[in-house]
Amino acid sequence: MNNKAIGVFDSGLGGLTAVKEIMEIMPNESVVYFGDTGRVPYGSRSEETIIKYTKQDIAFLKQHDIKLVLAACGTASSVALPYIKECGIKTIGVVEPTVKKALSVTKNGRVGIIGTAGTIKSKSYENMLLEASKDVTVTAKACPLFVPLVENGYLNCEVTRLVASEYLEEIIKSECDTLILGCTHYPLLKDAINEITQGKIKLIDAGKAAADYVKEYLKENSAESNSQAEYSYYVSDEGADFVKIAEMFLSRKIDKINSIDIESVKVD
Ligand code: DGL
């Protein structure tokens, strides 16, 4: 038993899609969430910058009473976590759980991956899939316009379907039966993607796969909580409509979001 909270971070508010999954499948687990809204997006930044930001995000969460960190951000998980081995707390990224899930789902061994430019360039998913199985064929595609479309509420509308059909052309041609949604924002595009792929491709939500993995990890380590869950939310900038956007990702009302200065957080 461990009633400490799960620390979750993301480059912004999209990581709340993973928190939503945690709330659903682990109703007793408390969550401390940090969204780096002042420095989002991470997806188009250099490796060096993403590593620096990720270290600070983890250091901030460690100031709270937490038992582990979930990096909900596909970009931070792909680009930074492989370089951050020693941060003094168990840290779980989205890549490994999602790869395991994709491999258990694919029937024809053809797996597609979509994510930010940083995630795709890192080949994090691709390398892990190919290491795990020799029989897998991977098609990866960066979809940089998806994040701003989601943040502006363009979920299943003409412009989004148009962009999606362009981005998914290669994925569809590759005849993959499984597609990894390797970015926090993409679960909100499931309907649009399903329309373009005519529902023929099984979509793997990285946040959901990671939440399932955390649940299993806590169970295996007898570290589940048996107390009433509490949720606290922190951001590094209160941008326009940030509460509305946060509630869209979380699919529930948020009473309070605290603002912090992430640049002043020291990394040890
Ligand atoms: N949270 C990021 C991810 O999952 C998307 C937004 C960004 O580029 O920072 O990769």
PDB file of N, CA, C and O in Angstrom, residues 54-108:
ATOM      1  N   THR A  54      12.674  18.365 -19.628  1.00  0.00           N
ATOM      2  CA  THR A  54      12.156  17.145 -18.988  1.00  0.00           C
ATOM      3  C   THR A  54      12.758  16.955 -17.598  1.00  0.00           C
ATOM      4  O   THR A  54      12.054  16.604 -16.646  1.00  0.00           O
ATOM      5  N   LYS A  55      14.062  17.246 -17.466  1.00  0.00           N
ATOM      6  CA  LYS A  55      14.709  17.132 -16.148  1.00  0.00           C
ATOM      7  C   LYS A  55      14.048  18.088 -15.160  1.00  0.00           C
ATOM      8  O   LYS A  55      13.818  17.741 -14.003  1.00  0.00           O
ATOM      9  N   GLN A  56      13.744  19.286 -15.606  1.00  0.00           N
ATOM     10  CA  GLN A  56      13.099  20.259 -14.711  1.00  0.00           C
ATOM     11  C   GLN A  56      11.677  19.831 -14.353  1.00  0.00           C
ATOM     12  O   GLN A  56      11.247  20.005 -13.213  1.00  0.00           O
ATOM     13  N   ASP A  57      10.968  19.275 -15.326  1.00  0.00           N
ATOM     14  CA  ASP A  57       9.591  18.825 -15.064  1.00  0.00           C
ATOM     15  C   ASP A  57       9.595  17.736 -13.975  1.00  0.00           C
ATOM     16  O   ASP A  57       8.775  17.756 -13.058  1.00  0.00           O
ATOM     17  N   ILE A  58      10.535  16.802 -14.108  1.00  0.00           N
ATOM     18  CA  ILE A  58      10.618  15.712 -13.124  1.00  0.00           C
ATOM     19  C   ILE A  58      11.028  16.282 -11.760  1.00  0.00           C
ATOM     20  O   ILE A  58      10.462  15.926 -10.723  1.00  0.00           O
ATOM     21  N   ALA A  59      11.997  17.214 -11.769  1.00  0.00           N
ATOM     22  CA  ALA A  59      12.452  17.821 -10.504  1.00  0.00           C
ATOM     23  C   ALA A  59      11.299  18.559  -9.819  1.00  0.00           C
ATOM     24  O   ALA A  59      11.151  18.501  -8.593  1.00  0.00           O
ATOM     25  N   PHE A  60      10.457  19.213 -10.600  1.00  0.00           N
ATOM     26  CA  PHE A  60       9.307  19.908  -9.994  1.00  0.00           C
ATOM     27  C   PHE A  60       8.357  18.900  -9.339  1.00  0.00           C
ATOM     28  O   PHE A  60       7.927  19.072  -8.198  1.00  0.00           O
ATOM     29  N   LEU A  61       8.052  17.828 -10.066  1.00  0.00           N
ATOM     30  CA  LEU A  61       7.122  16.826  -9.506  1.00  0.00           C
ATOM     31  C   LEU A  61       7.702  16.197  -8.236  1.00  0.00           C
ATOM     32  O   LEU A  61       6.967  15.898  -7.294  1.00  0.00           O
ATOM     33  N   LYS A  62       9.030  16.045  -8.206  1.00  0.00           N
ATOM     34  CA  LYS A  62       9.673  15.440  -7.029  1.00  0.00           C
ATOM     35  C   LYS A  62       9.546  16.307  -5.768  1.00  0.00           C
ATOM     36  O   LYS A  62       9.773  15.841  -4.661  1.00  0.00           O
ATOM     37  N   GLN A  63       9.189  17.569  -5.952  1.00  0.00           N
ATOM     38  CA  GLN A  63       8.972  18.429  -4.775  1.00  0.00           C
ATOM     39  C   GLN A  63       7.666  18.046  -4.062  1.00  0.00           C
ATOM     40  O   GLN A  63       7.359  18.542  -2.994  1.00  0.00           O
ATOM     41  N   HIS A  64       6.871  17.196  -4.693  1.00  0.00           N
ATOM     42  CA  HIS A  64       5.601  16.773  -4.112  1.00  0.00           C
ATOM     43  C   HIS A  64       5.716  15.358  -3.566  1.00  0.00           C
ATOM     44  O   HIS A  64       6.686  14.659  -3.834  1.00  0.00           O
ATOM     45  N   ASP A  65       4.686  14.949  -2.831  1.00  0.00           N
ATOM     46  CA  ASP A  65       4.714  13.632  -2.207  1.00  0.00           C
ATOM     47  C   ASP A  65       4.239  12.590  -3.230  1.00  0.00           C
ATOM     48  O   ASP A  65       3.072  12.200  -3.238  1.00  0.00           O
ATOM     49  N   ILE A  66       5.164  12.184  -4.107  1.00  0.00           N
ATOM     50  CA  ILE A  66       4.764  11.267  -5.186  1.00  0.00           C
ATOM     51  C   ILE A  66       5.541   9.945  -5.101  1.00  0.00           C
ATOM     52  O   ILE A  66       6.649   9.901  -4.566  1.00  0.00           O
ATOM     53  N   LYS A  67       4.951   8.905  -5.678  1.00  0.00           N
ATOM     54  CA  LYS A  67       5.622   7.587  -5.634  1.00  0.00           C
ATOM     55  C   LYS A  67       6.249   7.216  -6.971  1.00  0.00           C
ATOM     56  O   LYS A  67       7.116   6.369  -7.036  1.00  0.00           O
ATOM     57  N   LEU A  68       5.781   7.822  -8.048  1.00  0.00           N
ATOM     58  CA  LEU A  68       6.418   7.610  -9.357  1.00  0.00           C
ATOM     59  C   LEU A  68       6.031   8.727 -10.302  1.00  0.00           C
ATOM     60  O   LEU A  68       5.112   9.498 -10.022  1.00  0.00           O
ATOM     61  N   VAL A  69       6.768   8.790 -11.400  1.00  0.00           N
ATOM     62  CA  VAL A  69       6.480   9.812 -12.414  1.00  0.00           C
ATOM     63  C   VAL A  69       6.037   9.113 -13.701  1.00  0.00           C
ATOM     64  O   VAL A  69       6.667   8.143 -14.131  1.00  0.00           O
ATOM     65  N   LEU A  70       4.966   9.624 -14.295  1.00  0.00           N
ATOM     66  CA  LEU A  70       4.585   9.183 -15.629  1.00  0.00           C
ATOM     67  C   LEU A  70       4.840  10.347 -16.587  1.00  0.00           C
ATOM     68  O   LEU A  70       4.269  11.431 -16.428  1.00  0.00           O
ATOM     69  N   ALA A  71       5.719  10.108 -17.550  1.00  0.00           N
ATOM     70  CA  ALA A  71       5.948  11.101 -18.601  1.00  0.00           C
ATOM     71  C   ALA A  71       4.875  10.866 -19.648  1.00  0.00           C
ATOM     72  O   ALA A  71       4.988   9.957 -20.474  1.00  0.00           O
ATOM     73  N   ALA A  72       3.809  11.663 -19.594  1.00  0.00           N
ATOM     74  CA  ALA A  72       2.696  11.458 -20.534  1.00  0.00           C
ATOM     75  C   ALA A  72       3.049  11.984 -21.920  1.00  0.00           C
ATOM     76  O   ALA A  72       2.427  11.616 -22.910  1.00  0.00           O
ATOM     77  N   CYS A  73       4.056  12.828 -21.977  1.00  0.00           N
ATOM     78  CA  CYS A  73       4.452  13.478 -23.232  1.00  0.00           C
ATOM     79  C   CYS A  73       5.198  12.494 -24.145  1.00  0.00           C
ATOM     80  O   CYS A  73       6.246  11.946 -23.756  1.00  0.00           O
ATOM     81  N   GLY A  74       4.665  12.293 -25.349  1.00  0.00           N
ATOM     82  CA  GLY A  74       5.320  11.387 -26.292  1.00  0.00           C
ATOM     83  C   GLY A  74       6.712  11.874 -26.652  1.00  0.00           C
ATOM     84  O   GLY A  74       7.651  11.068 -26.779  1.00  0.00           O
ATOM     85  N   THR A  75       6.865  13.168 -26.789  1.00  0.00           N
ATOM     86  CA  THR A  75       8.157  13.726 -27.188  1.00  0.00           C
ATOM     87  C   THR A  75       9.188  13.579 -26.064  1.00  0.00           C
ATOM     88  O   THR A  75      10.318  13.125 -26.301  1.00  0.00           O
ATOM     89  N   ALA A  76       8.812  13.937 -24.842  1.00  0.00           N
ATOM     90  CA  ALA A  76       9.745  13.806 -23.707  1.00  0.00           C
ATOM     91  C   ALA A  76      10.107  12.338 -23.499  1.00  0.00           C
ATOM     92  O   ALA A  76      11.277  11.997 -23.257  1.00  0.00           O
ATOM     93  N   SER A  77       9.128  11.446 -23.616  1.00  0.00           N
ATOM     94  CA  SER A  77       9.384  10.004 -23.435  1.00  0.00           C
ATOM     95  C   SER A  77      10.347   9.484 -24.494  1.00  0.00           C
ATOM     96  O   SER A  77      11.210   8.656 -24.216  1.00  0.00           O
ATOM     97  N   SER A  78      10.198   9.992 -25.731  1.00  0.00           N
ATOM     98  CA  SER A  78      11.003   9.488 -26.850  1.00  0.00           C
ATOM     99  C   SER A  78      12.394  10.096 -26.883  1.00  0.00           C
ATOM    100  O   SER A  78      13.385   9.399 -27.098  1.00  0.00           O
ATOM    101  N   VAL A  79      12.464  11.396 -26.675  1.00  0.00           N
ATOM    102  CA  VAL A  79      13.721  12.123 -26.896  1.00  0.00           C
ATOM    103  C   VAL A  79      14.565  12.224 -25.621  1.00  0.00           C
ATOM    104  O   VAL A  79      15.777  12.076 -25.662  1.00  0.00           O
ATOM    105  N   ALA A  80      13.913  12.465 -24.478  1.00  0.00           N
ATOM    106  CA  ALA A  80      14.679  12.761 -23.260  1.00  0.00           C
ATOM    107  C   ALA A  80      14.864  11.560 -22.329  1.00  0.00           C
ATOM    108  O   ALA A  80      15.974  11.345 -21.817  1.00  0.00           O
ATOM    109  N   LEU A  81      13.817  10.773 -22.109  1.00  0.00           N
ATOM    110  CA  LEU A  81      13.933   9.715 -21.091  1.00  0.00           C
ATOM    111  C   LEU A  81      15.101   8.753 -21.304  1.00  0.00           C
ATOM    112  O   LEU A  81      15.759   8.367 -20.345  1.00  0.00           O
ATOM    113  N   PRO A  82      15.413   8.376 -22.556  1.00  0.00           N
ATOM    114  CA  PRO A  82      16.564   7.472 -22.724  1.00  0.00           C
ATOM    115  C   PRO A  82      17.867   8.058 -22.167  1.00  0.00           C
ATOM    116  O   PRO A  82      18.787   7.330 -21.831  1.00  0.00           O
ATOM    117  N   TYR A  83      17.939   9.389 -22.024  1.00  0.00           N
ATOM    118  CA  TYR A  83      19.159  10.030 -21.504  1.00  0.00           C
ATOM    119  C   TYR A  83      19.070  10.343 -20.017  1.00  0.00           C
ATOM    120  O   TYR A  83      20.022  10.822 -19.426  1.00  0.00           O
ATOM    121  N   ILE A  84      17.907  10.145 -19.431  1.00  0.00           N
ATOM    122  CA  ILE A  84      17.743  10.487 -18.014  1.00  0.00           C
ATOM    123  C   ILE A  84      17.558   9.200 -17.217  1.00  0.00           C
ATOM    124  O   ILE A  84      16.441   8.787 -16.933  1.00  0.00           O
ATOM    125  N   LYS A  85      18.654   8.555 -16.921  1.00  0.00           N
ATOM    126  CA  LYS A  85      18.549   7.263 -16.241  1.00  0.00           C
ATOM    127  C   LYS A  85      18.422   7.476 -14.727  1.00  0.00           C
ATOM    128  O   LYS A  85      17.694   6.776 -14.053  1.00  0.00           O
ATOM    129  N   GLU A  86      19.150   8.458 -14.205  1.00  0.00           N
ATOM    130  CA  GLU A  86      19.195   8.659 -12.763  1.00  0.00           C
ATOM    131  C   GLU A  86      18.466   9.927 -12.361  1.00  0.00           C
ATOM    132  O   GLU A  86      19.040  10.993 -12.376  1.00  0.00           O
ATOM    133  N   CYS A  87      17.205   9.812 -12.061  1.00  0.00           N
ATOM    134  CA  CYS A  87      16.534  11.037 -11.595  1.00  0.00           C
ATOM    135  C   CYS A  87      15.960  10.836 -10.195  1.00  0.00           C
ATOM    136  O   CYS A  87      15.215  11.658  -9.693  1.00  0.00           O
ATOM    137  N   GLY A  88      16.311   9.724  -9.560  1.00  0.00           N
ATOM    138  CA  GLY A  88      15.967   9.526  -8.160  1.00  0.00           C
ATOM    139  C   GLY A  88      14.527   9.092  -7.900  1.00  0.00           C
ATOM    140  O   GLY A  88      14.102   9.023  -6.748  1.00  0.00           O
ATOM    141  N   ILE A  89      13.797   8.824  -8.957  1.00  0.00           N
ATOM    142  CA  ILE A  89      12.419   8.328  -8.761  1.00  0.00           C
ATOM    143  C   ILE A  89      12.040   7.451  -9.956  1.00  0.00           C
ATOM    144  O   ILE A  89      12.499   7.711 -11.083  1.00  0.00           O
ATOM    145  N   LYS A  90      11.262   6.431  -9.711  1.00  0.00           N
ATOM    146  CA  LYS A  90      10.803   5.567 -10.794  1.00  0.00           C
ATOM    147  C   LYS A  90      10.050   6.425 -11.822  1.00  0.00           C
ATOM    148  O   LYS A  90       9.101   7.128 -11.482  1.00  0.00           O
ATOM    149  N   THR A  91      10.521   6.379 -13.070  1.00  0.00           N
ATOM    150  CA  THR A  91       9.885   7.187 -14.119  1.00  0.00           C
ATOM    151  C   THR A  91       9.470   6.281 -15.276  1.00  0.00           C
ATOM    152  O   THR A  91      10.289   5.524 -15.799  1.00  0.00           O
ATOM    153  N   ILE A  92       8.225   6.374 -15.631  1.00  0.00           N
ATOM    154  CA  ILE A  92       7.677   5.540 -16.710  1.00  0.00           C
ATOM    155  C   ILE A  92       7.309   6.446 -17.880  1.00  0.00           C
ATOM    156  O   ILE A  92       6.631   7.463 -17.703  1.00  0.00           O
ATOM    157  N   GLY A  93       7.784   6.097 -19.061  1.00  0.00           N
ATOM    158  CA  GLY A  93       7.413   6.855 -20.258  1.00  0.00           C
ATOM    159  C   GLY A  93       6.329   6.121 -21.024  1.00  0.00           C
ATOM    160  O   GLY A  93       5.958   4.991 -20.665  1.00  0.00           O
ATOM    161  N   VAL A  94       5.847   6.727 -22.091  1.00  0.00           N
ATOM    162  CA  VAL A  94       4.739   6.103 -22.833  1.00  0.00           C
ATOM    163  C   VAL A  94       5.192   5.092 -23.893  1.00  0.00           C
ATOM    164  O   VAL A  94       4.386   4.300 -24.368  1.00  0.00           O
ATOM    165  N   VAL A  95       6.488   5.113 -24.252  1.00  0.00           N
ATOM    166  CA  VAL A  95       6.915   4.315 -25.412  1.00  0.00           C
ATOM    167  C   VAL A  95       6.810   2.802 -25.167  1.00  0.00           C
ATOM    168  O   VAL A  95       6.150   2.089 -25.935  1.00  0.00           O
ATOM    169  N   GLU A  96       7.441   2.335 -24.087  1.00  0.00           N
ATOM    170  CA  GLU A  96       7.479   0.879 -23.847  1.00  0.00           C
ATOM    171  C   GLU A  96       6.070   0.273 -23.687  1.00  0.00           C
ATOM    172  O   GLU A  96       5.747  -0.727 -24.355  1.00  0.00           O
ATOM    173  N   PRO A  97       5.224   0.863 -22.845  1.00  0.00           N
ATOM    174  CA  PRO A  97       3.876   0.284 -22.712  1.00  0.00           C
ATOM    175  C   PRO A  97       3.109   0.253 -24.031  1.00  0.00           C
ATOM    176  O   PRO A  97       2.384  -0.706 -24.321  1.00  0.00           O
ATOM    177  N   THR A  98       3.316   1.291 -24.849  1.00  0.00           N
ATOM    178  CA  THR A  98       2.561   1.386 -26.102  1.00  0.00           C
ATOM    179  C   THR A  98       3.066   0.368 -27.117  1.00  0.00           C
ATOM    180  O   THR A  98       2.277  -0.255 -27.847  1.00  0.00           O
ATOM    181  N   VAL A  99       4.372   0.180 -27.148  1.00  0.00           N
ATOM    182  CA  VAL A  99       4.954  -0.824 -28.053  1.00  0.00           C
ATOM    183  C   VAL A  99       4.442  -2.216 -27.679  1.00  0.00           C
ATOM    184  O   VAL A  99       4.031  -3.008 -28.540  1.00  0.00           O
ATOM    185  N   LYS A 100       4.437  -2.515 -26.373  1.00  0.00           N
ATOM    186  CA  LYS A 100       3.951  -3.838 -25.923  1.00  0.00           C
ATOM    187  C   LYS A 100       2.510  -4.047 -26.353  1.00  0.00           C
ATOM    188  O   LYS A 100       2.131  -5.113 -26.833  1.00  0.00           O
ATOM    189  N   LYS A 101       1.717  -3.000 -26.163  1.00  0.00           N
ATOM    190  CA  LYS A 101       0.289  -3.087 -26.524  1.00  0.00           C
ATOM    191  C   LYS A 101       0.141  -3.307 -28.035  1.00  0.00           C
ATOM    192  O   LYS A 101      -0.608  -4.180 -28.479  1.00  0.00           O
ATOM    193  N   ALA A 102       0.890  -2.528 -28.826  1.00  0.00           N
ATOM    194  CA  ALA A 102       0.781  -2.639 -30.288  1.00  0.00           C
ATOM    195  C   ALA A 102       1.151  -4.047 -30.757  1.00  0.00           C
ATOM    196  O   ALA A 102       0.481  -4.630 -31.618  1.00  0.00           O
ATOM    197  N   LEU A 103       2.210  -4.599 -30.161  1.00  0.00           N
ATOM    198  CA  LEU A 103       2.642  -5.942 -30.563  1.00  0.00           C
ATOM    199  C   LEU A 103       1.608  -7.001 -30.191  1.00  0.00           C
ATOM    200  O   LEU A 103       1.475  -8.014 -30.877  1.00  0.00           O
ATOM    201  N   SER A 104       0.889  -6.745 -29.111  1.00  0.00           N
ATOM    202  CA  SER A 104      -0.119  -7.739 -28.712  1.00  0.00           C
ATOM    203  C   SER A 104      -1.377  -7.626 -29.584  1.00  0.00           C
ATOM    204  O   SER A 104      -2.185  -8.545 -29.630  1.00  0.00           O
ATOM    205  N   VAL A 105      -1.529  -6.500 -30.259  1.00  0.00           N
ATOM    206  CA  VAL A 105      -2.744  -6.269 -31.043  1.00  0.00           C
ATOM    207  C   VAL A 105      -2.567  -6.624 -32.525  1.00  0.00           C
ATOM    208  O   VAL A 105      -3.455  -7.184 -33.150  1.00  0.00           O
ATOM    209  N   THR A 106      -1.385  -6.307 -33.094  1.00  0.00           N
ATOM    210  CA  THR A 106      -1.219  -6.494 -34.548  1.00  0.00           C
ATOM    211  C   THR A 106      -1.329  -7.970 -34.955  1.00  0.00           C
ATOM    212  O   THR A 106      -0.807  -8.858 -34.275  1.00  0.00           O
ATOM    213  N   LYS A 107      -2.012  -8.178 -36.068  1.00  0.00           N
ATOM    214  CA  LYS A 107      -2.150  -9.558 -36.566  1.00  0.00           C
ATOM    215  C   LYS A 107      -1.258  -9.753 -37.786  1.00  0.00           C
ATOM    216  O   LYS A 107      -0.712 -10.822 -38.006  1.00  0.00           O
ATOM    217  N   ASN A 108      -1.083  -8.661 -38.578  1.00  0.00           N
ATOM    218  CA  ASN A 108      -0.274  -8.821 -39.792  1.00  0.00           C
ATOM    219  C   ASN A 108       1.157  -8.280 -39.612  1.00  0.00           C
ATOM    220  O   ASN A 108       1.937  -8.287 -40.559  1.00  0.00           O
TER     221      ASN A 108
END
